[in-house]
PDB file of C-alpha atoms in Angstrom:
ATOM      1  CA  UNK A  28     -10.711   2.659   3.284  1.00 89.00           C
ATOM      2  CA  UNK A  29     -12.310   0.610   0.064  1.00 90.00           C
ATOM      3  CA  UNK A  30     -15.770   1.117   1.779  1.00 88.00           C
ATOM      4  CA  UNK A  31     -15.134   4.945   1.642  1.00 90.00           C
ATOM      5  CA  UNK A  32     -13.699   5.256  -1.582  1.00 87.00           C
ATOM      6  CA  UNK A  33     -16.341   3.950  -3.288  1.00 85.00           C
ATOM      7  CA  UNK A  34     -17.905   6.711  -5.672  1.00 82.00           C
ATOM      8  CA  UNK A  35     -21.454   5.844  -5.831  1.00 78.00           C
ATOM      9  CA  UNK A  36     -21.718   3.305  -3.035  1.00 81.00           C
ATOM     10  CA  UNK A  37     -24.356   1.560  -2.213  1.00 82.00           C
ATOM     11  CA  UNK A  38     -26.730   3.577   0.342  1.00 85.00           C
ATOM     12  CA  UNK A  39     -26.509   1.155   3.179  1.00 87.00           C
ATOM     13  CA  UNK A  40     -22.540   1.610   2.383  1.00 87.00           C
ATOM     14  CA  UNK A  41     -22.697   5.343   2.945  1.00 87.00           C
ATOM     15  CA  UNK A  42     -20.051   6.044   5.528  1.00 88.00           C
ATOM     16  CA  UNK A  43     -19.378   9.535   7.065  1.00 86.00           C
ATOM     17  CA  UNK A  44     -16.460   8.769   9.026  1.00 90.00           C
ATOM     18  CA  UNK A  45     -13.928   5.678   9.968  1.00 91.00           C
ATOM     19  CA  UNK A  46     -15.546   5.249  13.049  1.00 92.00           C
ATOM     20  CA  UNK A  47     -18.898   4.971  11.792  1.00 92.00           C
ATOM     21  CA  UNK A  48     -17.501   2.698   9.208  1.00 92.00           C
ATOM     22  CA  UNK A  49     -16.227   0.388  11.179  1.00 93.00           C
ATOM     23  CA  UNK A  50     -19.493   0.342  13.518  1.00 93.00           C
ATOM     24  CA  UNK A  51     -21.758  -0.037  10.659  1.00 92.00           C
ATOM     25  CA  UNK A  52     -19.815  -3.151   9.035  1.00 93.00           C
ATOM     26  CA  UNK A  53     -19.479  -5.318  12.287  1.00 94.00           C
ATOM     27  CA  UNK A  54     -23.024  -4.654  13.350  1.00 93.00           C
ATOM     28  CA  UNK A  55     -24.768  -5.174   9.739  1.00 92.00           C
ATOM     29  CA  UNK A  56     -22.201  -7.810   8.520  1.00 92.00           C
ATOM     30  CA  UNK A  57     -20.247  -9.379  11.314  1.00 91.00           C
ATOM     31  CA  UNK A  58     -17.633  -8.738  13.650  1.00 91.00           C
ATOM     32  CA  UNK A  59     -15.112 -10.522  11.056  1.00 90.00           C
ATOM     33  CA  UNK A  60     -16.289  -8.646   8.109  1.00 91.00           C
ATOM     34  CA  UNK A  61     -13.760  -5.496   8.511  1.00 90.00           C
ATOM     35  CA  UNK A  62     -11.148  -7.985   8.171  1.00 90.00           C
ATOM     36  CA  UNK A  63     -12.422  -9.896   4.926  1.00 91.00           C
ATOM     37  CA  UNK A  64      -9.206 -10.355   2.613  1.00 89.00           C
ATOM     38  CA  UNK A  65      -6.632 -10.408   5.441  1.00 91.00           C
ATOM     39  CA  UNK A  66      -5.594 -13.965   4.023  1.00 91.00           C
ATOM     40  CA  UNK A  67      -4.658 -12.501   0.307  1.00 93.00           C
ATOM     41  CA  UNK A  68      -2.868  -9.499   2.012  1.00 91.00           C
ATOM     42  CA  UNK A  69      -0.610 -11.658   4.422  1.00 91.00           C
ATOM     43  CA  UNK A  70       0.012 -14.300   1.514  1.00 91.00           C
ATOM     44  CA  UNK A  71       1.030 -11.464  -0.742  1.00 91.00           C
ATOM     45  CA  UNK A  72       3.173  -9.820   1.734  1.00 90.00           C
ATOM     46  CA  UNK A  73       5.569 -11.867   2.767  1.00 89.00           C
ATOM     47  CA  UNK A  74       7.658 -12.156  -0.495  1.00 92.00           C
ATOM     48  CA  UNK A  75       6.788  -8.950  -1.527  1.00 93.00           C
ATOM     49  CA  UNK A  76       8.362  -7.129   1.836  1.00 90.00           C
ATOM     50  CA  UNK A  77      10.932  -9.636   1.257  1.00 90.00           C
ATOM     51  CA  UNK A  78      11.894  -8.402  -2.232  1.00 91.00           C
ATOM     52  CA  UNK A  79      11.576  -5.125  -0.785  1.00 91.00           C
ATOM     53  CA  UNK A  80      13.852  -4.894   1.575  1.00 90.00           C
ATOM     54  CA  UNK A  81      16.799  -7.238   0.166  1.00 91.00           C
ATOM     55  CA  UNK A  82      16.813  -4.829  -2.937  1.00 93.00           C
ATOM     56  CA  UNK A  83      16.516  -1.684  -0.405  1.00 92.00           C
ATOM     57  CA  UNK A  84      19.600  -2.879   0.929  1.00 90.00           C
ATOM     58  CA  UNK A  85      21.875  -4.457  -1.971  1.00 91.00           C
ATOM     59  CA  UNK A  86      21.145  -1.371  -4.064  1.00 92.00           C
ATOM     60  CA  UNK A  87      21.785   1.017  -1.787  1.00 90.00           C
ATOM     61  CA  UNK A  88      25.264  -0.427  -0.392  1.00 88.00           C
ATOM     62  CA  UNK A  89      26.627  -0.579  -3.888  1.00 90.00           C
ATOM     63  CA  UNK A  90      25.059   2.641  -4.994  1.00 90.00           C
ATOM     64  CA  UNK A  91      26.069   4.687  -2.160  1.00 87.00           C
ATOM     65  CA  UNK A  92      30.086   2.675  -2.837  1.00 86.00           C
ATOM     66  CA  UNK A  93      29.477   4.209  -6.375  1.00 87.00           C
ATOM     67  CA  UNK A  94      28.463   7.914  -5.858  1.00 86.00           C
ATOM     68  CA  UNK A  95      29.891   8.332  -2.461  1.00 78.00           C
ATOM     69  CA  UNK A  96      32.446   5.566  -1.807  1.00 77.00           C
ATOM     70  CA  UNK A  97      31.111   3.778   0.754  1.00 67.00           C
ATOM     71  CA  UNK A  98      29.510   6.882   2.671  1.00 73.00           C
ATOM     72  CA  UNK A  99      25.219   7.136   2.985  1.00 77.00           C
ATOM     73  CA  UNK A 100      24.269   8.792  -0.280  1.00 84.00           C
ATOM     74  CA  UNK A 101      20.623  10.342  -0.266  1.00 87.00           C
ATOM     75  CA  UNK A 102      20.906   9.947  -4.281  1.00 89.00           C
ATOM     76  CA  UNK A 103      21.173   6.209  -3.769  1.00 90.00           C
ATOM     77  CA  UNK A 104      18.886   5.549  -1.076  1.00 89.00           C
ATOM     78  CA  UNK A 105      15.847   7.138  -3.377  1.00 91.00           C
ATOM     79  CA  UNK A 106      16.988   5.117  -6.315  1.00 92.00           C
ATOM     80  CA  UNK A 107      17.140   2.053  -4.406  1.00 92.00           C
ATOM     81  CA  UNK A 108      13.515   2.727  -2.802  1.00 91.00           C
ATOM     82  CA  UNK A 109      12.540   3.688  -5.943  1.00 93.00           C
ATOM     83  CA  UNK A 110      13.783   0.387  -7.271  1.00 94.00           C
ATOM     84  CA  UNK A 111      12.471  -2.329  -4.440  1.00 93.00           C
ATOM     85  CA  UNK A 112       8.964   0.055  -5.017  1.00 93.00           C
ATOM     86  CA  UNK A 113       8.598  -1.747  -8.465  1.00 94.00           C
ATOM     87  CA  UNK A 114       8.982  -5.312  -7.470  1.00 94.00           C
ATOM     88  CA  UNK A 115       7.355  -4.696  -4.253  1.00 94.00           C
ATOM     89  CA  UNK A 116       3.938  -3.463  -6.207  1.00 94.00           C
ATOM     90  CA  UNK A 117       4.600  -6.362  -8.935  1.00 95.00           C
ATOM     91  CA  UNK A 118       3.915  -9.203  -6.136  1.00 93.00           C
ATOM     92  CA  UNK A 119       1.408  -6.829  -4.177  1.00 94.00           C
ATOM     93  CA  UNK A 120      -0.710  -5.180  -6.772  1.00 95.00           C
ATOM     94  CA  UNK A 121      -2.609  -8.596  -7.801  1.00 95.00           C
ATOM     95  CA  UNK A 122      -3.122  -9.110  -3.986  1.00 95.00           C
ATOM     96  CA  UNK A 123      -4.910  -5.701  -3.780  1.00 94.00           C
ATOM     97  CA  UNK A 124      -7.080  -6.351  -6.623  1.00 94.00           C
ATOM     98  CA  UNK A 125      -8.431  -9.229  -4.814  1.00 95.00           C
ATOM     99  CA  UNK A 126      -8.610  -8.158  -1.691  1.00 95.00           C
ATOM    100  CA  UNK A 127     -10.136  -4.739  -2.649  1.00 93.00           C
ATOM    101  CA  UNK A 128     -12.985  -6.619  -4.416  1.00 93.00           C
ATOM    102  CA  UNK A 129     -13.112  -9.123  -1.518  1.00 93.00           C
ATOM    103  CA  UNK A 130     -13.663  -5.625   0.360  1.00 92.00           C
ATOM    104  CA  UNK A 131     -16.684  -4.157  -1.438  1.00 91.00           C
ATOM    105  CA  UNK A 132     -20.060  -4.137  -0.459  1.00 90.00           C
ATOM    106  CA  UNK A 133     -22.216  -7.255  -1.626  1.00 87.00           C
ATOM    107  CA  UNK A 134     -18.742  -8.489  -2.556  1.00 90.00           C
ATOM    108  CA  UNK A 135     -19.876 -12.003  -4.773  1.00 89.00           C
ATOM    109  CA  UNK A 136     -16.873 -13.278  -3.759  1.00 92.00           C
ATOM    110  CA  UNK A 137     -16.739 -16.156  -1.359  1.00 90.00           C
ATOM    111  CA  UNK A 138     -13.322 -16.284  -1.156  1.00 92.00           C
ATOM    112  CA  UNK A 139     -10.001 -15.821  -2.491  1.00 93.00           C
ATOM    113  CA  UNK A 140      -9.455 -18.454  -4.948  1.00 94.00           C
ATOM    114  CA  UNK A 141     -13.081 -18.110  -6.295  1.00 94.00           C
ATOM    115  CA  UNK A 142     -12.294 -14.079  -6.976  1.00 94.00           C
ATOM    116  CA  UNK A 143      -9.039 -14.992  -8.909  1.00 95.00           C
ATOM    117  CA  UNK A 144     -10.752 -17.556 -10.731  1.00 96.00           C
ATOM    118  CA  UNK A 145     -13.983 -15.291 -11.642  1.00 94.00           C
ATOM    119  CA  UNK A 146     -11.954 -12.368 -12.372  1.00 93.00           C
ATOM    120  CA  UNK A 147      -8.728 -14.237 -14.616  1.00 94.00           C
ATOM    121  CA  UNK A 148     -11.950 -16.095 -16.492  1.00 94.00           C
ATOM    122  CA  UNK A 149     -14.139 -12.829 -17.041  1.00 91.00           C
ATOM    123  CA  UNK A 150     -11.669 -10.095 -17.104  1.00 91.00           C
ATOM    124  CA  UNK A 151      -8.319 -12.019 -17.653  1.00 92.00           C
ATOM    125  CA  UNK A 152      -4.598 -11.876 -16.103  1.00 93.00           C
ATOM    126  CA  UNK A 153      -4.460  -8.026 -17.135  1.00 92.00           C
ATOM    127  CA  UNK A 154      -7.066  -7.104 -14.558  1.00 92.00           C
ATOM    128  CA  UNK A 155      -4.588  -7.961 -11.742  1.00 94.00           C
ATOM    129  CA  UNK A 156      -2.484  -5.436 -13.496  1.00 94.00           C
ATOM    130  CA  UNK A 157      -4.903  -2.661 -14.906  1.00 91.00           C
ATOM    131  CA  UNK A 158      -3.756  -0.661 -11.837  1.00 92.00           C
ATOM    132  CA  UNK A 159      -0.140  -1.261 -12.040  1.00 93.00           C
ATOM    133  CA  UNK A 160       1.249   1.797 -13.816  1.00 92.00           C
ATOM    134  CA  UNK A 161      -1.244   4.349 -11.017  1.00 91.00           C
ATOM    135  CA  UNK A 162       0.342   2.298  -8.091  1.00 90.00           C
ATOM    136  CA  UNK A 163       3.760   3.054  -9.056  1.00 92.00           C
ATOM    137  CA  UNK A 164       3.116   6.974  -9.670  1.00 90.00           C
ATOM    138  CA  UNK A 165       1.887   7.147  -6.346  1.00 87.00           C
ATOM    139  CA  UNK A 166       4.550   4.681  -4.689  1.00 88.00           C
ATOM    140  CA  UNK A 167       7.692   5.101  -6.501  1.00 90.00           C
ATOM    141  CA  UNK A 168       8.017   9.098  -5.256  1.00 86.00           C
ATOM    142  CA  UNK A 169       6.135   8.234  -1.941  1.00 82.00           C
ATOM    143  CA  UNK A 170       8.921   5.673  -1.363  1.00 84.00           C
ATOM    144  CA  UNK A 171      11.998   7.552  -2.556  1.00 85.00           C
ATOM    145  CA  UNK A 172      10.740  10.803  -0.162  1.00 83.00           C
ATOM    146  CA  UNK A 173      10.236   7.907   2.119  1.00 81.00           C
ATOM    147  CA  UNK A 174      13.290   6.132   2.568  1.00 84.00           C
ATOM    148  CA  UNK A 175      15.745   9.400   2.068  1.00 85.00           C
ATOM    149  CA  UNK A 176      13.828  10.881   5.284  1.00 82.00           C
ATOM    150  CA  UNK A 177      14.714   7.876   7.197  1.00 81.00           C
ATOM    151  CA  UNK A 178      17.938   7.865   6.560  1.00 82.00           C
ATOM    152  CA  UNK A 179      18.907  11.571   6.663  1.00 83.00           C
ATOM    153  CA  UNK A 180      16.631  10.825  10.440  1.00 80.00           C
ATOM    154  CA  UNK A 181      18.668   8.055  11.528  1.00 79.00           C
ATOM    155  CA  UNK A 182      22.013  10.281  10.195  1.00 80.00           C
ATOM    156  CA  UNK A 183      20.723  12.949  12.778  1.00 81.00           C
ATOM    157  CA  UNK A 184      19.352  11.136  15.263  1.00 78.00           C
ATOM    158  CA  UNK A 185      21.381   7.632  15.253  1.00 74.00           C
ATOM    159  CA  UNK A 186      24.640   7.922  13.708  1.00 76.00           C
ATOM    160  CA  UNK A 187      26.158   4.920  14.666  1.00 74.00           C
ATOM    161  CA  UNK A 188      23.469   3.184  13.558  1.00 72.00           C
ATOM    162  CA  UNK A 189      23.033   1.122  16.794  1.00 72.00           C
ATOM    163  CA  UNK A 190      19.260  -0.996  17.449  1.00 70.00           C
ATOM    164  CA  UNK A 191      17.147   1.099  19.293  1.00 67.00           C
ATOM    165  CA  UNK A 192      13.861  -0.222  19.277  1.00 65.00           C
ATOM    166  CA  UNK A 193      12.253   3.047  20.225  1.00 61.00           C
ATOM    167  CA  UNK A 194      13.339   4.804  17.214  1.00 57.00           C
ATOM    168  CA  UNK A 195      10.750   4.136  14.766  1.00 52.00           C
ATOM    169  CA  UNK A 196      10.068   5.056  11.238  1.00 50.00           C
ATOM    170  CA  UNK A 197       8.361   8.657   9.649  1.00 51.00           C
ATOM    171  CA  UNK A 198       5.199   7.992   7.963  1.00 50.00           C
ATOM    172  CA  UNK A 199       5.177   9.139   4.316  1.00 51.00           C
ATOM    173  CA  UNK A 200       2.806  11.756   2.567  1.00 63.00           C
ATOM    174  CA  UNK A 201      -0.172   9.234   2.721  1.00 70.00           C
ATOM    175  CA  UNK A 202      -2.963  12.498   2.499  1.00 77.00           C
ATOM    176  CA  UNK A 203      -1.136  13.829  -0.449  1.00 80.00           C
ATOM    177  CA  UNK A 204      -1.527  10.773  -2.723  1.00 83.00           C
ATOM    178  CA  UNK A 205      -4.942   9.810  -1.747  1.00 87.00           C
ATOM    179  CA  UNK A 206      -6.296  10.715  -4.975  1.00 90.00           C
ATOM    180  CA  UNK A 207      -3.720   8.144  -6.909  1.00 89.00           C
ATOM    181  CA  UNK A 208      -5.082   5.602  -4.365  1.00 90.00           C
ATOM    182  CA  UNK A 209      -8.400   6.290  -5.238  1.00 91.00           C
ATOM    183  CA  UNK A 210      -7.866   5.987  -8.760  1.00 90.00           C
ATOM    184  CA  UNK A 211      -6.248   2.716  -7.695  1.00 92.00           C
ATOM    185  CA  UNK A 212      -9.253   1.446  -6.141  1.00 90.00           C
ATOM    186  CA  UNK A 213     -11.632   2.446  -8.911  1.00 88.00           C
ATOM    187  CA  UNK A 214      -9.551   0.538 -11.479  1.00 88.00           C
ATOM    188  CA  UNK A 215      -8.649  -2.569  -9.346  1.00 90.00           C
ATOM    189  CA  UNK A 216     -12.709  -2.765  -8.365  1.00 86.00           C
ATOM    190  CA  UNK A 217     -14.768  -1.516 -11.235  1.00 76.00           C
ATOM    191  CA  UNK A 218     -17.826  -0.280  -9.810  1.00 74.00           C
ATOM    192  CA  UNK A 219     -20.519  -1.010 -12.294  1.00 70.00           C
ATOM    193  CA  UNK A 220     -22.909   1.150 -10.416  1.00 69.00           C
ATOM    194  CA  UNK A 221     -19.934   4.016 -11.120  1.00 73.00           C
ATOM    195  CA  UNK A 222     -19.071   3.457 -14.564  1.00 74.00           C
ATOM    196  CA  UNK A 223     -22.460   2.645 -15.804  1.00 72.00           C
ATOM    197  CA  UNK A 224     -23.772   6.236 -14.678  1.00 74.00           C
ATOM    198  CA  UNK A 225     -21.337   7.823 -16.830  1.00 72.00           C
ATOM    199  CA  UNK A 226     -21.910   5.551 -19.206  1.00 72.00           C
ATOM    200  CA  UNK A 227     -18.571   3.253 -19.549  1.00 73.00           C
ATOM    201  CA  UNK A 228     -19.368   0.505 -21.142  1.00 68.00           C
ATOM    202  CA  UNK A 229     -16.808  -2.373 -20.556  1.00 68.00           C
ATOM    203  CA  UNK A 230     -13.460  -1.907 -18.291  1.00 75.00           C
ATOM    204  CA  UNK A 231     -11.659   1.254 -17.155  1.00 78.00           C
ATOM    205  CA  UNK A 232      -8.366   1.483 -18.552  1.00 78.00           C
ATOM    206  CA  UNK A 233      -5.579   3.674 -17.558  1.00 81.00           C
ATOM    207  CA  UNK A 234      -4.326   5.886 -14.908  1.00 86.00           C
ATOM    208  CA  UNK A 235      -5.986   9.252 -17.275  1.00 88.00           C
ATOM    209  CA  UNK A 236      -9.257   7.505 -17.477  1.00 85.00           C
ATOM    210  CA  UNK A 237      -9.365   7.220 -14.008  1.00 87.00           C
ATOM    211  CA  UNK A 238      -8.725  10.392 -13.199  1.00 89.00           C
ATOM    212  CA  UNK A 239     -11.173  11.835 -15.283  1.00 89.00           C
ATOM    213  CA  UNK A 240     -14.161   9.446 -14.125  1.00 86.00           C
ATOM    214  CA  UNK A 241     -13.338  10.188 -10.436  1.00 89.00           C
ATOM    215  CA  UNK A 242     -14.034  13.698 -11.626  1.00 91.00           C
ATOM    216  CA  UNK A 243     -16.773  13.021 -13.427  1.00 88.00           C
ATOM    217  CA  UNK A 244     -18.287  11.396 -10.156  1.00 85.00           C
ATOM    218  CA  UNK A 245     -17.834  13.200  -7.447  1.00 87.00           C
ATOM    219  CA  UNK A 246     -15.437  16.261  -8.686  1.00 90.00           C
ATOM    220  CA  UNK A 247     -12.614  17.481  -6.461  1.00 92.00           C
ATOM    221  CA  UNK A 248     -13.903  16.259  -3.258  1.00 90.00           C
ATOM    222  CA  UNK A 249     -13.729  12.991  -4.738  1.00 90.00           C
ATOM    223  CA  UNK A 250      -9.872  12.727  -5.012  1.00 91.00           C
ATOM    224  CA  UNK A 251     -10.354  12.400  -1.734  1.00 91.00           C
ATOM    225  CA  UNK A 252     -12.253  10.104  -0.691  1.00 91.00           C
ATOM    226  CA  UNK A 253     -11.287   7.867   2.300  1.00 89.00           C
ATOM    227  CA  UNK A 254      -8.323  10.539   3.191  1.00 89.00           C
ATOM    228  CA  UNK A 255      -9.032   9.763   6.857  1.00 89.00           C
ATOM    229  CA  UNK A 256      -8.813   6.321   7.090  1.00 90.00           C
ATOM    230  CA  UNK A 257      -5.689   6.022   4.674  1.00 88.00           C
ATOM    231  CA  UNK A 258      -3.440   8.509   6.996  1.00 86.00           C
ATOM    232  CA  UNK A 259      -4.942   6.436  10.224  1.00 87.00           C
ATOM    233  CA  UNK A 260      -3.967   3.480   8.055  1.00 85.00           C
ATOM    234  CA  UNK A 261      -0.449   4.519   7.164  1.00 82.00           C
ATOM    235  CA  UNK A 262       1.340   6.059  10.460  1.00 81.00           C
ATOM    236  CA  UNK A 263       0.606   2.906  12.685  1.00 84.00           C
ATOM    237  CA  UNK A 264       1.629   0.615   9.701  1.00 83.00           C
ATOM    238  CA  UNK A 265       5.053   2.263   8.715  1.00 80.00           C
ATOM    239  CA  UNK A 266       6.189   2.991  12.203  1.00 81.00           C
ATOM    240  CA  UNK A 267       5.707  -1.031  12.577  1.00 84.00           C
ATOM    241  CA  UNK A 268       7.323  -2.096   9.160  1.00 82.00           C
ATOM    242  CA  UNK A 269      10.534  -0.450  10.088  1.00 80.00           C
ATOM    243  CA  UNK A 270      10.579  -1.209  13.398  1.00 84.00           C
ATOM    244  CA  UNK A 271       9.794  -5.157  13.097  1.00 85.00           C
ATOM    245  CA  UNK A 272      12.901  -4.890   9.988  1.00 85.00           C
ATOM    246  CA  UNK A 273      14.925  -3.066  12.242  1.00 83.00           C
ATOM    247  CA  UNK A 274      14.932  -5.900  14.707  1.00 86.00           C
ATOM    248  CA  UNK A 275      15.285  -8.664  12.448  1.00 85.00           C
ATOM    249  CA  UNK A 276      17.774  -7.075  10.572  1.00 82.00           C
ATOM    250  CA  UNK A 277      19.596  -6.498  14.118  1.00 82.00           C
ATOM    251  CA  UNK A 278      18.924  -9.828  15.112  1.00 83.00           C
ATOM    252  CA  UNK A 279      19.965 -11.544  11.645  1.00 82.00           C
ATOM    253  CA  UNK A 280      23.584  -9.846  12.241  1.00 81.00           C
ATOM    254  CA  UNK A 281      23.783  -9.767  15.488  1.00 78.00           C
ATOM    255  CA  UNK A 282      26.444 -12.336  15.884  1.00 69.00           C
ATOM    256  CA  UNK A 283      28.269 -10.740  12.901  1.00 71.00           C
ATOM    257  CA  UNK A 284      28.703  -7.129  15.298  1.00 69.00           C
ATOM    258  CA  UNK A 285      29.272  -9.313  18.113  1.00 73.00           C
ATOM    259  CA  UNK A 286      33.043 -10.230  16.276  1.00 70.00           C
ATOM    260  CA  UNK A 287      33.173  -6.941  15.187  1.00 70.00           C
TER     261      UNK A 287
END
């Protein structure tokens, strides 16, 4: 998905499609290269899923005992999405900075602690930020939609609210905010190849700028860039996420319904 959101990439990083993507990486770079940054991502996402999903929860019990005393509240649920969304991004946005540029082609990178190091020396701690503010316009909504569908779903379809492991979660809108994410990656990677050819000298700042550069580029089309591979990326990996919570979540209180 980095690969084919690049704007002016490389042209032995020209990619037509995910599958050829994929092919072209593991037989020009190695059958571990699609996987380069893996490390940064897992690292990252513990405590961020964990922040995630313990404010998910806390805010939307007391919330919903607010507005709708002690009923399911769809007001609540997208304010407490809305909510985990910021700390969630705050603990994974550095993460994808590093594992975006990790991701490039001719990455200099060796690894993950020599990225941090090059970029907090030659860019400083703002870089792991610069994209911050785009994330959260294309999260924040994503995951208020997001977790207001599940529960109105699991209101229809699972009142009770018993474990069923073969219930799994709706993907979100992932098509529809592709060209946020691709904003995203231009301003956590900085193509110099990109920037220079519409002469930028310097770092790209800002959600606007970004917009208007990706325009500049490669116009409409270019918004989307990578489309495929982020909805390929997205159904598998929410249906997952909330089924993997759902257990542990079931199996955390199991004993607690048991007595019940």
């Amino acid at each position: 998905q980095t690969r084919m959101q690049s704007l002016q990439p490389d042209p032995k990083a020209q990619y037509r499609s995910v599958y050829e993507a994929l092919k072209k990486i593991v037989l020009t770079e190695g059958f571990w290269r699609p996987l380069r940054g893996i490390n940064v991502t897992m690292l990252g996402a513990g405590p961020a899923h964990a922040m995630y999903f313990a404010c998910y929860e806390k805010m939307k019990k007391s919330l919903s005992d607010i507005i709708q005393h002690g009923g399911n509240s769809h007001l609540a649920n997208g304010v407490a999405g809305s909510v985990a969304t910021l700390l969630h991004d705050a603990v994974m946005n550095p993460a994808e900075v590093v594992k975006q540029r990790m991701q490039m082609f001719n990455s200099p990178y060796k690894s993950v602690l020599a990225c941090v190091r090059t970029v907090q020396k030659t860019e400083g701690f703002g870089a792991f930020y610069r994209s911050y503010t785009t994330q959260l316009t294309m999260n924040v909504p994503f995951q208020a939609i997001h977790f207001i569908t599940y529960e109105f779903m699991q209101e229809q379809l699972n009142p009770p609210r018993d474990y069923n492991p073969r219930r799994g979660g709706a993907a979100g809108p992932a098509a529809a905010t592709t060209p946020l994410d691709v904003c995203k990656t231009l301003l956590n990677t900085q193509e110099n190849m990109a920037l220079s050819s519409v002469n930028i000298s310097g770092h790209l700042s800002g959600m606007v700028n970004a917009f208007k550069t990706v325009y500049q580029l490669g116009g409409v089309s270019g918004y989307f860039r990578g489309v495929q591979a982020r909805v390929i990326y997205q159904m598998p990996s929410t249906a997952i996420a909330w089924s993997v919570y759902e257990f542990f979540k079931y199996f955390l209180t199991k004993h607690k319904l048991e007595k019940r």
